[in-house]
Backbone as numpy.savetxt, mean C-alpha at the origin, in Angstrom:
# Nx Ny Nz CAx CAy CAz Cx Cy Cz
20.37 53.22 -60.20 20.94 52.57 -59.09 19.81 52.02 -58.23
20.04 50.82 -57.83 19.04 50.15 -57.01 19.43 50.25 -55.56
18.44 50.55 -54.77 18.68 50.57 -53.31 17.72 49.57 -52.65
18.26 48.90 -51.77 17.44 47.91 -51.08 17.33 48.32 -49.61
16.11 48.38 -49.16 15.88 48.75 -47.77 15.39 47.52 -47.02
16.03 47.27 -45.94 15.68 46.11 -45.13 14.98 46.56 -43.87
13.92 45.86 -43.61 13.19 46.14 -42.39 13.77 45.23 -41.29
14.04 45.78 -40.14 14.58 45.00 -39.03 13.48 44.08 -38.46
13.79 42.82 -38.38 12.84 41.86 -37.85 13.25 41.46 -36.43
12.25 41.27 -35.57 12.51 40.90 -34.18 12.44 39.39 -33.96
12.12 38.64 -34.99 11.97 37.19 -34.81 13.30 36.52 -34.48
14.37 36.98 -35.00 15.68 36.40 -34.72 16.07 36.56 -33.26
15.64 37.61 -32.66 15.98 37.86 -31.26 15.13 37.02 -30.30
14.03 36.46 -30.76 13.14 35.70 -29.88 13.37 34.20 -29.93
14.19 33.74 -30.85 14.38 32.29 -31.00 15.07 31.69 -29.78
16.18 32.21 -29.38 16.94 31.65 -28.25 16.16 31.77 -26.94
15.56 32.91 -26.60 14.78 32.95 -25.36 13.58 32.00 -25.36
12.92 31.85 -26.52 11.78 30.93 -26.56 12.24 29.48 -26.41
13.39 29.12 -26.99 13.93 27.78 -26.79 14.31 27.54 -25.33
14.87 28.55 -24.68 15.22 28.43 -23.26 13.97 28.25 -22.40
12.91 28.98 -22.69 11.67 28.85 -21.94 11.07 27.46 -22.14
11.08 26.96 -23.37 10.56 25.62 -23.65 11.39 24.56 -22.93
12.71 24.73 -22.95 13.62 23.80 -22.28 13.36 23.78 -20.78
13.27 24.92 -20.16 13.03 25.01 -18.72 11.64 24.50 -18.35
10.64 24.76 -19.17 9.29 24.28 -18.89 9.24 22.76 -18.96
9.88 22.18 -19.95 9.89 20.73 -20.11 10.55 20.06 -18.90
11.75 20.49 -18.58 12.46 19.86 -17.48 11.87 20.22 -16.12
11.29 21.38 -15.99 10.61 21.74 -14.75 9.39 20.87 -14.50
8.63 20.63 -15.55 7.45 19.77 -15.44 7.85 18.36 -15.00
8.89 17.81 -15.62 9.31 16.45 -15.29 10.04 16.38 -13.96
10.62 17.48 -13.52 11.24 17.49 -12.19 10.18 17.40 -11.10
9.00 17.87 -11.36 7.92 17.80 -10.37 7.06 16.55 -10.54
6.65 16.24 -11.78 5.71 15.15 -12.04 6.37 13.86 -12.51
7.64 13.85 -12.72 8.31 12.67 -13.28 8.38 11.52 -12.30
8.95 10.41 -12.76 9.05 9.19 -11.95 9.90 9.42 -10.70
10.93 10.22 -10.82 11.80 10.51 -9.69 11.64 11.95 -9.22
10.50 12.55 -9.50 10.27 13.95 -9.19 9.82 14.19 -7.76
9.54 15.45 -7.47 9.15 15.87 -6.13 7.81 15.25 -5.75
6.87 15.24 -6.64 5.53 14.72 -6.35 5.58 13.22 -6.07
6.45 12.49 -6.75 6.53 11.04 -6.53 7.05 10.72 -5.13
7.85 11.62 -4.56 8.34 11.41 -3.20 7.17 11.37 -2.23
6.24 12.30 -2.38 5.07 12.33 -1.49 4.16 11.12 -1.72
4.04 10.69 -2.96 3.24 9.51 -3.25 3.87 8.26 -2.64
5.19 8.15 -2.71 5.88 7.01 -2.13 5.76 7.00 -0.61
5.81 8.18 0.02 5.64 8.25 1.47 4.24 7.80 1.88
3.22 8.22 1.12 1.85 7.80 1.42 1.69 6.29 1.22
2.30 5.77 0.18 2.23 4.34 -0.09 2.97 3.55 1.00
4.07 4.11 1.50 4.81 3.45 2.57 3.96 3.34 3.83
3.24 4.40 4.17 2.38 4.38 5.35 1.27 3.34 5.18
0.68 3.29 4.00 -0.39 2.33 3.73 0.12 0.89 3.82
1.28 0.64 3.21 1.84 -0.71 3.23 2.30 -1.11 4.64
2.77 -0.15 5.43 3.18 -0.44 6.80 1.96 -0.87 7.63
0.83 -0.21 7.41 -0.40 -0.59 8.11 -0.84 -2.01 7.71
-0.75 -2.33 6.43 -1.09 -3.69 5.98 -0.13 -4.71 6.58
1.15 -4.36 6.63 2.15 -5.25 7.21 1.87 -5.52 8.68
1.51 -4.49 9.43 1.20 -4.66 10.85 -0.02 -5.55 11.04
-1.04 -5.39 10.18 -2.24 -6.24 10.27 -1.89 -7.69 9.96
-1.08 -7.92 8.95 -0.68 -9.28 8.58 0.18 -9.90 9.69
1.04 -9.09 10.28 1.90 -9.58 11.36 1.05 -9.98 12.58
0.05 -9.17 12.91 -0.84 -9.51 14.03 -1.62 -10.78 13.72
-2.07 -10.92 12.49 -2.80 -12.13 12.07 -1.90 -13.36 12.19
-0.63 -13.21 11.81 0.31 -14.32 11.88 0.54 -14.73 13.33
0.69 -13.76 14.22 0.88 -14.08 15.64 -0.33 -14.84 16.17
-1.52 -14.41 15.78 -2.74 -15.10 16.21 -2.78 -16.52 15.67
-2.43 -16.70 14.40 -2.43 -18.04 13.81 -1.37 -18.93 14.46
-0.21 -18.36 14.76 0.82 -19.14 15.43 0.36 -19.59 16.82
-0.35 -18.73 17.52 -0.88 -19.08 18.84 -1.91 -20.20 18.71
-2.77 -20.11 17.71 -3.78 -21.14 17.51 -3.16 -22.48 17.10
-2.11 -22.43 16.28 -1.42 -23.66 15.89 -0.72 -24.27 17.10
-0.15 -23.42 17.95 0.52 -23.91 19.16 -0.45 -24.66 20.06
-1.71 -24.22 20.08 -2.71 -24.91 20.89 -3.04 -26.30 20.35
-2.75 -26.55 19.09 -3.09 -27.83 18.47 -1.98 -28.88 18.63
-0.83 -28.49 19.19 0.27 -29.45 19.36 -0.07 -30.48 20.43
0.63 -31.58 20.39 0.43 -32.68 21.33 0.63 -32.19 22.76
-0.29 -32.52 23.63 -0.18 -32.17 25.03 -0.85 -30.86 25.39
-1.12 -29.99 24.43 -1.75 -28.72 24.73 -3.19 -28.67 24.27
-3.63 -29.70 23.58 -4.98 -29.74 23.06 -5.96 -30.10 24.18
-6.88 -29.24 24.45 -7.86 -29.48 25.51 -9.11 -30.08 24.88
-9.67 -31.06 25.56 -10.84 -31.75 25.03 -12.05 -30.83 25.00
-12.15 -29.94 25.97 -13.28 -29.01 25.99 -13.25 -28.10 24.77
-12.06 -27.59 24.47 -11.94 -26.71 23.31 -12.21 -27.47 22.02
-11.73 -28.70 21.94 -11.94 -29.51 20.76 -13.44 -29.81 20.56
-14.11 -30.14 21.65 -15.54 -30.42 21.56 -16.31 -29.16 21.16
-15.96 -28.06 21.75 -16.64 -26.80 21.42 -16.44 -26.44 19.95
-15.24 -26.58 19.44 -14.95 -26.27 18.05 -15.70 -27.23 17.11
-15.76 -28.51 17.48 -16.45 -29.49 16.64 -17.95 -29.19 16.61
-18.55 -28.87 17.75 -19.98 -28.57 17.79 -20.28 -27.30 16.99
-19.39 -26.32 17.08 -19.58 -25.09 16.32 -19.45 -25.35 14.82
-18.50 -26.20 14.44 -18.30 -26.51 13.02 -19.47 -27.30 12.45
-20.06 -28.17 13.26 -21.20 -28.97 12.81 -22.53 -28.26 13.00
-22.49 -27.06 13.50 -23.66 -26.22 13.72 -24.64 -26.90 14.69
-24.08 -27.50 15.75 -24.88 -28.17 16.76 -24.95 -27.36 18.06
-24.37 -26.20 18.08 -24.37 -25.40 19.30 -25.00 -24.04 19.03
-25.52 -23.46 20.08 -26.11 -22.12 20.03 -25.16 -21.15 20.74
-25.22 -19.87 20.43 -24.30 -18.93 21.07 -24.47 -18.85 22.58
-25.68 -19.08 23.10 -25.89 -18.97 24.54 -25.83 -20.32 25.26
-25.39 -21.35 24.58 -25.34 -22.69 25.13 -24.03 -22.90 25.86
-24.10 -23.62 26.99 -22.91 -23.95 27.77 -22.71 -25.46 27.67
-21.50 -25.88 27.35 -21.19 -27.30 27.23 -20.46 -27.76 28.48
-20.93 -28.82 29.11 -20.28 -29.36 30.30 -19.80 -30.76 29.96
-18.51 -30.99 30.17 -17.93 -32.29 29.89 -17.85 -33.08 31.20
-18.36 -34.31 31.20 -18.27 -35.19 32.36 -17.03 -36.05 32.22
-16.35 -36.30 33.32 -15.13 -37.13 33.23 -15.49 -38.57 32.83
-14.65 -39.13 31.99 -14.86 -40.52 31.53 -14.45 -41.48 32.60
-15.20 -42.56 32.76 -14.88 -43.57 33.80 -13.91 -44.57 33.30
């Protein structure tokens, strides 16, 4: 008569818990580091602050440019300012130089 003795193996009992650990580790990692994860929220907040600062600088620059363009409209253009800008553009003026305009006869 043949008798067969089986040794109890513990590998069958570890399959489901190891799959659960792998499943939780995978989704836990992506919940933190993924595109819509917790870490991306902080990155988006930092990027929002940076872009808001750039927006404020551009907005201030635009207001300055609008003011300068307004000075160039008909009736608001001053001859002194025009002469000063032309001399500066042609490199005919020095920083400590004062320009005096005499009235035309």
